[in-house]
Coordinates of C-alpha atoms in Angstrom, one line a residue:
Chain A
X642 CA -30.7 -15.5 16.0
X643 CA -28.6 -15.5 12.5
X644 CA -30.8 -13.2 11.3
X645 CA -30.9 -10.6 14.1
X646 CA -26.9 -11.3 14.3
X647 CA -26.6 -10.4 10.1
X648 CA -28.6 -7.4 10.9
X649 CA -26.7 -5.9 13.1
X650 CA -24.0 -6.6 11.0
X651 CA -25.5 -5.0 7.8
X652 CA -26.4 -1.4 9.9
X653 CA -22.9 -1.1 11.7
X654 CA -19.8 -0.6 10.2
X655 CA -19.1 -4.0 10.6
X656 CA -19.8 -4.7 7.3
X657 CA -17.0 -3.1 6.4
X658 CA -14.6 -4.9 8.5
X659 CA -16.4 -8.0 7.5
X660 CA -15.9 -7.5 3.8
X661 CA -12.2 -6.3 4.4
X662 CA -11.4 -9.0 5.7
X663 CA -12.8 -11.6 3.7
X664 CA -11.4 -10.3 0.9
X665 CA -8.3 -10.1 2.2
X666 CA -8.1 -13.9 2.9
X667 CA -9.4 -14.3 -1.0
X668 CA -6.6 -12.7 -1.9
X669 CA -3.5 -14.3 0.2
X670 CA -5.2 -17.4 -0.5
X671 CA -5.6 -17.0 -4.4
X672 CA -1.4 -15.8 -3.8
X673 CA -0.5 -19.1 -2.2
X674 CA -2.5 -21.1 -4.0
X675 CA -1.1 -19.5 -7.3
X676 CA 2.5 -19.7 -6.4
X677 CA 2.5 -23.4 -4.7
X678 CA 0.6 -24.8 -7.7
X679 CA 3.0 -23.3 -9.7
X680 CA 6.1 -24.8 -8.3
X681 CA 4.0 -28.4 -8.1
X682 CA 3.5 -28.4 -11.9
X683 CA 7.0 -27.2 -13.1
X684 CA 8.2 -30.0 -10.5
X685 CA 5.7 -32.7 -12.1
X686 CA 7.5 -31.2 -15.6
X687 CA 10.4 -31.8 -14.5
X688 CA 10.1 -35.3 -13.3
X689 CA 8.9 -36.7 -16.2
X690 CA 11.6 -34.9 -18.5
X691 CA 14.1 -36.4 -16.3
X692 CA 12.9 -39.9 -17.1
X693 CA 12.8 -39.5 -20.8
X694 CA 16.4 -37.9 -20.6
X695 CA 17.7 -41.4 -18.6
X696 CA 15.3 -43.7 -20.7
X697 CA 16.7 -42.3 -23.9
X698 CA 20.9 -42.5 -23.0
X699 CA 19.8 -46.0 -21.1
X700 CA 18.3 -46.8 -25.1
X701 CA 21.4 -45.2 -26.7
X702 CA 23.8 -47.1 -24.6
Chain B
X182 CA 27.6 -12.1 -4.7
X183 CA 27.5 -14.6 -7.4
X184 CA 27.6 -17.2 -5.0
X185 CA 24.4 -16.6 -3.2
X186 CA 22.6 -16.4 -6.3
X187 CA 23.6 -20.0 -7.2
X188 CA 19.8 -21.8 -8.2
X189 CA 21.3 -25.0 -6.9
X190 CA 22.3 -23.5 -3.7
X191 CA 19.4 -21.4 -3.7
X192 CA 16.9 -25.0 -4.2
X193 CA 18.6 -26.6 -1.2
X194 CA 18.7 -23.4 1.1
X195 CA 15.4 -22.9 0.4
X196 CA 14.0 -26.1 1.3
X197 CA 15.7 -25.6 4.4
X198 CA 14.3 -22.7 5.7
X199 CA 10.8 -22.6 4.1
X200 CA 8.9 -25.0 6.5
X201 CA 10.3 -22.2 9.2
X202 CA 8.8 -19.8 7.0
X203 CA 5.6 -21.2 6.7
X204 CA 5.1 -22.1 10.3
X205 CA 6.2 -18.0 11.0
X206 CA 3.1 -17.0 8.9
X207 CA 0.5 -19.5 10.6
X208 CA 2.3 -18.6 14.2
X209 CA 2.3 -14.9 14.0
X210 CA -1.1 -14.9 11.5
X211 CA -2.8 -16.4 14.5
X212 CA -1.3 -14.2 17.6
X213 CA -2.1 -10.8 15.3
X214 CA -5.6 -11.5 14.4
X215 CA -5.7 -12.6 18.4
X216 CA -4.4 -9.7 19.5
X217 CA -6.0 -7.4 16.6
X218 CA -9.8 -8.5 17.8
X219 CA -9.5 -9.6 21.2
X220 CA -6.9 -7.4 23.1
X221 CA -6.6 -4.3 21.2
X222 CA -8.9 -1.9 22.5
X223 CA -11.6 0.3 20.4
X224 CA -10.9 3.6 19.3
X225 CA -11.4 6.7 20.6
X226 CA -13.0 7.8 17.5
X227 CA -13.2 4.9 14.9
X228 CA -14.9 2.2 17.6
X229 CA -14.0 -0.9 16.0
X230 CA -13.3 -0.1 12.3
X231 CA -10.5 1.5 12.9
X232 CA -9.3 -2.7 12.9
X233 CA -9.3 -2.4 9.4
X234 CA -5.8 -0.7 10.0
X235 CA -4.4 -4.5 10.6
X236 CA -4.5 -5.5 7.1
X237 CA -4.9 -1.9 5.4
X238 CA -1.0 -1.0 6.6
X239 CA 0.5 -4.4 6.2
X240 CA -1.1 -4.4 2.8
X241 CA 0.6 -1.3 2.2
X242 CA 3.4 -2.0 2.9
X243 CA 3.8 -5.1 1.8
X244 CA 3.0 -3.3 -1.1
X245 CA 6.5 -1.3 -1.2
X246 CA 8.3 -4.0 0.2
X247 CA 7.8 -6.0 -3.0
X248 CA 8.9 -2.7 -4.8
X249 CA 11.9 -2.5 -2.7
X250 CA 13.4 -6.4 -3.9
X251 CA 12.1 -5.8 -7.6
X252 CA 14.5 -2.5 -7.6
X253 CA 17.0 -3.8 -6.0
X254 CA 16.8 -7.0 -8.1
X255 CA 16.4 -5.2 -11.1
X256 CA 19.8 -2.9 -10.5
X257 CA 21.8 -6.4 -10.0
X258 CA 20.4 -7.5 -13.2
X259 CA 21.0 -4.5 -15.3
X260 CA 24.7 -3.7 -13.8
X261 CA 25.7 -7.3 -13.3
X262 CA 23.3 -8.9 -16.0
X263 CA 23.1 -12.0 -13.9
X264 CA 19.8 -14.3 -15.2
X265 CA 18.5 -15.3 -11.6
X266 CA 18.4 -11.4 -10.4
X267 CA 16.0 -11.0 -13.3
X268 CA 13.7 -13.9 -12.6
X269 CA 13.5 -12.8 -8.9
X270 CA 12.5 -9.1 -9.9
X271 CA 9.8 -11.1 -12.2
X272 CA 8.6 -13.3 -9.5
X273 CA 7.9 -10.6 -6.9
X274 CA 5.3 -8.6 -9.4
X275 CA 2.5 -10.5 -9.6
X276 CA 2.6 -10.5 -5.0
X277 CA 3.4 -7.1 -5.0
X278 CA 0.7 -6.2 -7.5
X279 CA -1.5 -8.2 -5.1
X280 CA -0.7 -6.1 -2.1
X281 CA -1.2 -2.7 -4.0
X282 CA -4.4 -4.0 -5.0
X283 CA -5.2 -5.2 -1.5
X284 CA -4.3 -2.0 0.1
X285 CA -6.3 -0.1 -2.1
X286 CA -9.5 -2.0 -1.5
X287 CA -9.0 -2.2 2.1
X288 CA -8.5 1.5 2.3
X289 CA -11.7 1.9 0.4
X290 CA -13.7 -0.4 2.5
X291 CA -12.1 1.9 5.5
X292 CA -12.5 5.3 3.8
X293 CA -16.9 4.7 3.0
X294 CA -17.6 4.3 6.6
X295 CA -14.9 6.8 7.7
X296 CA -13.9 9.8 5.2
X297 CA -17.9 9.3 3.8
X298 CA -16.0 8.2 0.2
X299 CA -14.5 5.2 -1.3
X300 CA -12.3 7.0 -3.3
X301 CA -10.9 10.7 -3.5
X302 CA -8.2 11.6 -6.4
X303 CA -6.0 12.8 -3.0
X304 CA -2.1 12.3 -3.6
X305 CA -1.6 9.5 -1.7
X306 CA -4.3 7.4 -3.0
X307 CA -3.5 8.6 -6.6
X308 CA 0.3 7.4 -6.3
X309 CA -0.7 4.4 -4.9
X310 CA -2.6 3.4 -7.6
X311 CA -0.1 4.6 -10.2
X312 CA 1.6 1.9 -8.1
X313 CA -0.5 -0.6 -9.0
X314 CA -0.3 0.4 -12.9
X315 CA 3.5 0.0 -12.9
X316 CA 3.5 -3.2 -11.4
X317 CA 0.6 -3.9 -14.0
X318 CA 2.9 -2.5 -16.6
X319 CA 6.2 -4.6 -15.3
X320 CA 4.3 -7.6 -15.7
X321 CA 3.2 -6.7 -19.3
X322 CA 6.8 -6.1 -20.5
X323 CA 7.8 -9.6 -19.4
X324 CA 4.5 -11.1 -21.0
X325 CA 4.8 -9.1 -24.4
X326 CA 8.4 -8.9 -25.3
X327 CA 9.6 -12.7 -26.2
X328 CA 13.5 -12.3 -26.2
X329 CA 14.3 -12.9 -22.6
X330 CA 17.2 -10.7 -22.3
X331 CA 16.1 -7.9 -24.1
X332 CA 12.7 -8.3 -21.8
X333 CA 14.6 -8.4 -18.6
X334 CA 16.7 -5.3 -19.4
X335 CA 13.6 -2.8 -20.6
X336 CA 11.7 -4.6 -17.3
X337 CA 14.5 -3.6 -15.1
X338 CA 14.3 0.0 -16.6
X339 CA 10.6 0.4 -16.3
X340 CA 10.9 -0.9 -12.3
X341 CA 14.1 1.6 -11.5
X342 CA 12.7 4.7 -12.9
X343 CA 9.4 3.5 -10.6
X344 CA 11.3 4.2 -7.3
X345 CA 10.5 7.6 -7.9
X346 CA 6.6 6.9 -7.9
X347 CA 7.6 5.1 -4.3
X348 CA 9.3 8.2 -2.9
X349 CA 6.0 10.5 -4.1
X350 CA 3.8 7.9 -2.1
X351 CA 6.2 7.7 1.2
X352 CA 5.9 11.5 0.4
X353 CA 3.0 12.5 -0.1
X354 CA 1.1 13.0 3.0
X355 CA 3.3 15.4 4.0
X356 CA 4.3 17.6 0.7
X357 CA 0.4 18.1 0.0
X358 CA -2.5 18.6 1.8
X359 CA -4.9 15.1 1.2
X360 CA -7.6 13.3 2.6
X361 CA -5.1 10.5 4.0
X362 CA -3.6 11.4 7.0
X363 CA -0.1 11.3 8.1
X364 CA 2.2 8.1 8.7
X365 CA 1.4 6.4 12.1
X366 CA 4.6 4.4 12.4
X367 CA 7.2 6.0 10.1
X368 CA 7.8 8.9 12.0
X369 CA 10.8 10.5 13.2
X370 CA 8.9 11.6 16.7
X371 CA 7.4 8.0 17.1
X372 CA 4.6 6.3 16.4
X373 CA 1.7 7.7 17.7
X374 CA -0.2 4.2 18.3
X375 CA 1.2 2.2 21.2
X376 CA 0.0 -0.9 23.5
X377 CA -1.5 -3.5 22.6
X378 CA -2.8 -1.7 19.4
X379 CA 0.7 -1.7 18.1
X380 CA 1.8 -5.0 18.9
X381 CA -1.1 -5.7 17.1
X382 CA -0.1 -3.8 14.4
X383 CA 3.3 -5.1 14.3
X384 CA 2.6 -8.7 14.5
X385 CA 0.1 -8.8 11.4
X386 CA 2.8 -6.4 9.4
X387 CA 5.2 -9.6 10.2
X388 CA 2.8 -11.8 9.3
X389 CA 2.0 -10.5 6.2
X390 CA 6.2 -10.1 5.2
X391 CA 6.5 -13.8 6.4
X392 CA 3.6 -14.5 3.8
X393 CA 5.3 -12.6 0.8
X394 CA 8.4 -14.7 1.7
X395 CA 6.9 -17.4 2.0
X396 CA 5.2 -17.2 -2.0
X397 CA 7.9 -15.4 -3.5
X398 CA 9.9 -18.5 -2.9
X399 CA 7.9 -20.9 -4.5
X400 CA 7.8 -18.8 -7.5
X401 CA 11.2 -18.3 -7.7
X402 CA 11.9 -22.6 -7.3
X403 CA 9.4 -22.4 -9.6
X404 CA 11.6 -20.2 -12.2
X405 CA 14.7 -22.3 -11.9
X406 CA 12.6 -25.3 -12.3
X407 CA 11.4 -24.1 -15.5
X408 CA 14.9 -23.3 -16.6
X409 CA 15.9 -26.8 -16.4
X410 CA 12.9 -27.7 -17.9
X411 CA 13.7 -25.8 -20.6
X412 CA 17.3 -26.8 -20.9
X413 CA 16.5 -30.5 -20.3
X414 CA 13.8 -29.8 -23.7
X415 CA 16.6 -28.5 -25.7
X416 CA 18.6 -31.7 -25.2
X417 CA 15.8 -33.8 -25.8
X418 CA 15.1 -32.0 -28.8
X419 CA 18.6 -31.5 -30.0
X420 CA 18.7 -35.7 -29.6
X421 CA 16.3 -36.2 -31.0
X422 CA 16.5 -33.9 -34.2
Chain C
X364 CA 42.5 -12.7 -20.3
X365 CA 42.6 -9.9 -17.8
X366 CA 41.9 -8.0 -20.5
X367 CA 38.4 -9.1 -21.2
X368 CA 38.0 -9.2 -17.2
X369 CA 39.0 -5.7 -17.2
X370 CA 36.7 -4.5 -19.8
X371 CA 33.9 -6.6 -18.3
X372 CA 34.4 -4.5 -15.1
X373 CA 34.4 -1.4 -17.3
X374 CA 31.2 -1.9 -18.4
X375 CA 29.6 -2.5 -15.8
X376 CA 31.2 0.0 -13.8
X377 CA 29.9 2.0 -16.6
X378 CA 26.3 0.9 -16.4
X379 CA 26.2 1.3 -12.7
X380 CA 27.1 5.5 -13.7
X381 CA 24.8 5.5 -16.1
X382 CA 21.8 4.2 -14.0
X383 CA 22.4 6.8 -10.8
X384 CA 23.2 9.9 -13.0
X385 CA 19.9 8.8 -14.9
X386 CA 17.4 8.2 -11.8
X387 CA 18.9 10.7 -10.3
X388 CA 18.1 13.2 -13.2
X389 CA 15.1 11.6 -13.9
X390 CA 13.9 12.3 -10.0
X391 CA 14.9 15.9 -10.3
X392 CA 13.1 16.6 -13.5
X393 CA 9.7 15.0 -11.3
X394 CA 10.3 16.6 -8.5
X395 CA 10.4 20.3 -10.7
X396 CA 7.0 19.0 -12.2
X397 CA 5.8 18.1 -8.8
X398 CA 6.5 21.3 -7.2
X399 CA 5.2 22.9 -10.6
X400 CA 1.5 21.4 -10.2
X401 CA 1.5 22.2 -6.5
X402 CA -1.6 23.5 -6.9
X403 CA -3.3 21.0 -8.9
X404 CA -1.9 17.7 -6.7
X405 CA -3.4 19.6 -3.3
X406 CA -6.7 18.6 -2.5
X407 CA -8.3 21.6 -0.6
X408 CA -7.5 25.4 0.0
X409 CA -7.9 26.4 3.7
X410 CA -10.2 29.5 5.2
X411 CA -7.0 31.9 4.7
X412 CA -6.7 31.4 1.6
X413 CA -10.0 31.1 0.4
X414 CA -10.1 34.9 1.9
X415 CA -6.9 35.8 0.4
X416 CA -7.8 34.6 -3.3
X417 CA -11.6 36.1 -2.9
X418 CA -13.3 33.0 -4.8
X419 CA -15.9 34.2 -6.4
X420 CA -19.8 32.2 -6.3
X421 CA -20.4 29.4 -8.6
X422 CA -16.6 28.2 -8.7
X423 CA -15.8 24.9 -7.3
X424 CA -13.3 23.9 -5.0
X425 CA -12.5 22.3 -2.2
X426 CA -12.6 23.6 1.5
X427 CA -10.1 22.4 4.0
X428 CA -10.1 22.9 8.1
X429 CA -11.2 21.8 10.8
X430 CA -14.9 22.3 11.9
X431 CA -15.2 25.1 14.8
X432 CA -16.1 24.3 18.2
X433 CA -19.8 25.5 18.9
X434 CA -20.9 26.4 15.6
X435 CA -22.5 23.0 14.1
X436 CA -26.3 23.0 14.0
X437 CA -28.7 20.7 12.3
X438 CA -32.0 23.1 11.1
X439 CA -35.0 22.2 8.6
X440 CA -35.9 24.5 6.4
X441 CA -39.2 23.2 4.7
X442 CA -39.3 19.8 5.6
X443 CA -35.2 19.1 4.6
X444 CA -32.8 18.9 7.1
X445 CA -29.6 21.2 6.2
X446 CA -26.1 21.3 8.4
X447 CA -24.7 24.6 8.9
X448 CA -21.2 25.3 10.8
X449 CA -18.3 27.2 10.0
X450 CA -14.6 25.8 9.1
X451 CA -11.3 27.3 10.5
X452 CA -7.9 27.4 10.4
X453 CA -7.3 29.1 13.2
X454 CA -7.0 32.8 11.6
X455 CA -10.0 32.7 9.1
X456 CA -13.1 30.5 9.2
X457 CA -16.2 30.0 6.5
X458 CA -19.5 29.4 6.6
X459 CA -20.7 26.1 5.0
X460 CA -24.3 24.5 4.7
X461 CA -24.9 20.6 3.2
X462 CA -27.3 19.1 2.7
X463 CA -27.1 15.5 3.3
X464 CA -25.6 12.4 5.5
X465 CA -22.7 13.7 7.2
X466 CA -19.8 10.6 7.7
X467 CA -19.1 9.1 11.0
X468 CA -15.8 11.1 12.2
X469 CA -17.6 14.3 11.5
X470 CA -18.1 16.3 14.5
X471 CA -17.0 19.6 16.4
X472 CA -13.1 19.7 16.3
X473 CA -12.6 17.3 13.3
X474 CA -10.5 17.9 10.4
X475 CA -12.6 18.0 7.5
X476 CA -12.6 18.9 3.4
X477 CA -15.8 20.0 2.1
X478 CA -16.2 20.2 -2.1
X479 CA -19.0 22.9 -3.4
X480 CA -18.6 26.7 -4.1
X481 CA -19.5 29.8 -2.8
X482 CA -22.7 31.5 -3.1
X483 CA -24.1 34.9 -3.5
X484 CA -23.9 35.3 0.4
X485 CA -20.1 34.4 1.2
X486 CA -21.3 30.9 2.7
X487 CA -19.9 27.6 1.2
X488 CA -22.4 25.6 -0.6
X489 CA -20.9 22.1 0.0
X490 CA -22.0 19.1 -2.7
X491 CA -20.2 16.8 -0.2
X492 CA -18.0 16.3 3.4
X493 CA -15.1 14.0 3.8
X494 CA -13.9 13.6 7.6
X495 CA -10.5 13.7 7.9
X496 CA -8.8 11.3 10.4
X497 CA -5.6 12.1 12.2
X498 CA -2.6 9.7 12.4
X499 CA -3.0 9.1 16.2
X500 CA -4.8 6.0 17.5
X501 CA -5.8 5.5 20.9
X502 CA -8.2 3.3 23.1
X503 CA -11.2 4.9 24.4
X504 CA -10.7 4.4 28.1
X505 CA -7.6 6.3 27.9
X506 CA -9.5 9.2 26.7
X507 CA -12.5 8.8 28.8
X508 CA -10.2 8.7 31.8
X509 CA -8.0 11.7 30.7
X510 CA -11.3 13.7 30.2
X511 CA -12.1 12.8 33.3
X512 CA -8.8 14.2 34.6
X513 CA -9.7 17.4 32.4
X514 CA -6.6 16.5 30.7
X515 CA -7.4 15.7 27.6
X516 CA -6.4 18.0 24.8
X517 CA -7.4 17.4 21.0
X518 CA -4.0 16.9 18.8
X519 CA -5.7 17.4 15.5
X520 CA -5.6 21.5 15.6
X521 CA -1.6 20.6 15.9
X522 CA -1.5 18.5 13.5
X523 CA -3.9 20.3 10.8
X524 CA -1.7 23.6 11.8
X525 CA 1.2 21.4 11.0
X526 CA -0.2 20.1 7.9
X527 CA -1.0 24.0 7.1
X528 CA 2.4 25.3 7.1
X529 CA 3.9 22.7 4.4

């Protein structure tokens, strides 16, 4: 069944479609992924500078 | 003008409409491919690869779009030399870069079965992957050159003088003879795809812009995040020195 | 105070100048190179002119046109299978033979661009065929219904006329 089915995938031009689309969706996924982790991290950064900034004026005070 | 490009206001704005954003690109991401596999009919000529057209011309465009905001961008940050214009322009390269690249390799995918060739040296596939090279290129200025605002001004130069490359590609179907044919949509009789092959069509193009809206505003929190972290460093070390 | 303000505005009035008179400079010169390599950035020559610049055998170049109604035929010639048909424009046509897969949108009617030379006999030679698609996308009931109707009449000798003239 999976084999027939890849078979007549491989000698239409479905494979084209196929791999089209595939990497398509690797790409907008590798995007998003990219540009969300981003943001996470430089929010993460900014957290934990935040807290040093208030530990150190509550120390100074 | 100034106003809108506040990064505070901009942080709280766009937490506010992002969610929106996101749900867009999973709402209309779903009806396209529904539409682009299960009601669009098959071709007269193409059967069904001509479906490859639902992510080949959103690519492309997308493509251009992400030109369009890193000119316009750019202009704001050359004339009125204001930082966050800058970042913007720098934040849209590496998605627009993404698209060129994705509309190129979909096209290729298209033209094997099709055309009989992955690639011809036609105009319109040549420009578009000059396309790709000055995005490449804009991204290497801001990489190589380490004084920000001498980086941001030769960046916005480079991305100006490539409008001209965007023109040739909108262009060149129609001043030379090529491989590619003619726009579908773009024309000034009417597109000559309609039903349910064009809703299609349109639904997946606003898919795909709800998609690069939807990034390009993570990296550009992302930028004014860094700038306070940045800022918040200098204090820190300026305390502590 | 204003004064700074007002010199602010200068300059960037200023900048704003210099950017348009530059692109717009810039654009021209391109567009005199463009039009300059006209020759070069165009992928194919079409029948006409192939007739009008008398090409002679051994040079390659590429062929342009759309492939005449009637004329395609598959014959082997000792045990290989060659293509011959002729490509038009609508006021000259040439013969072509290849040898080889022909691609899926190839048929009778299509627009197509063919990349070989001519030989000793005035026939093109071709190395390869590219199919050339039109812009228009339809469903195939539509056309099977129009043909039907004997209504049905191919756009792509419009559009490769149209694509002739510029």
């Amino acid at each position: 069944m999976m084999e027939e089915f890849m078979q007549q995938i491989l000698q239409s031009n479905d494979i084209y479609i196929l791999s089209s689309y595939v990497a398509t969706a690797l790409v907008l996924v590798i995007m998003a992924l990219s540009s969300w982790r981003s943001k996470k991290k430089d929010e993460k950064d900014l957290r934990i500078l935040e807290k040093q900034l208030s530990d150190l004026s509550g120390k100074q005070n | 003008m100034h106003k809108f490009a506040n990064p505070a206001r901009f942080m709280r704005l766009s937490k506010i409409f992002l969610p929106w954003f996101m749900g867009l690109t999973i709402l209309l991401f779903a009806s396209g491919l529904y539409y682009a596999f299960f009601l669009a009919p098959e071709d007269y000529q193409m059967g069904n690869t001509y479906r490859i057209i639902y992510i080949h011309v959103p690519a492309a465009y997308m493509a251009q779009f992400g030109y369009g905001i890193i000119a316009v961008a750019s202009a704001v940050g050359f004339i009125w030399k204001h930082p966050l214009a800058d970042q913007a322009a720098r934040a849209t390269a590496p998605l627009g870069a993404g698209f060129t690249a994705l509309a190129l390799l979909t096209g290729s995918l298209w033209g094997k079965p099709m055309w009989g060739t992955y690639w011809i040296w036609d105009a319109r596939l040549t420009s578009m992957l000059v396309l790709f090279f000055i995005y490449l290129g804009y991204m290497a200025v801001w990489q190589t050159i380490e004084d920000r605002v001498k980086a941001a001004r030769i960046a916005s130069i480079v991305a100006l003088v490539g409008i001209i490359n965007v023109v040739i590609i909108k262009f060149s179907v129609d001043w030379w003879n090529t491989l590619h044919q003619p726009a579908t949509l773009m024309r000034l009789d009417g597109p000559t795809i309609g039903g349910d092959m064009l809703t299609a069509l349109l639904l997946m193009i606003g898919a795909f812009n709800m998609f690069f809206i939807t990034a390009l505003i993570w990296r550009i929190q992302s930028l004014i995040l860094r700038r306070r972290v940045r800022a918040i460093r200098m204090q820190l070390g300026g305390g502590q020195g | 105070m204003t004064k700074v303000g007002l010199k602010a505005g200068a300059r960037k009035k200023r900048r704003l100048y210099f950017l348009l008179t530059s692109i717009t400079v810039l654009g021209l010169a391109v567009l005199l190179v463009l039009s300059a390599l006209e020759d070069s950035i165009r992928l194919f020559y079409d029948p006409t002119e192939i007739v009008e610049k008398n090409i002679g055998p051994g040079q390659d170049f590429r062929l342009g046109g759309l492939v005449e109604e009637e004329s395609f035929e598959s014959r082997e010639t000792a045990g290989i299978l060659i293509n011959h048909f002729t490509v038009t424009d609508g006021n000259e046509s040439v013969a072509v033979t290849y040898e080889g897969l022909l691609p899926d949108l190839f048929r009778e009617g299509q627009g197509i661009v063919a990349e070989g030379s001519m030989n000793e006999d005035g026939i093109f030679v071709a190395s390869e065929v590219f199919a050339k698609h039109d812009e228009t996308y339809m469903p195939k009931e539509v056309i099977d219904s129009l043909k039907k109707r004997g209504e049905w009449q191919r756009r792509t000798a419009e559009t490769q006329q149209k694509d002739n003239a510029l």
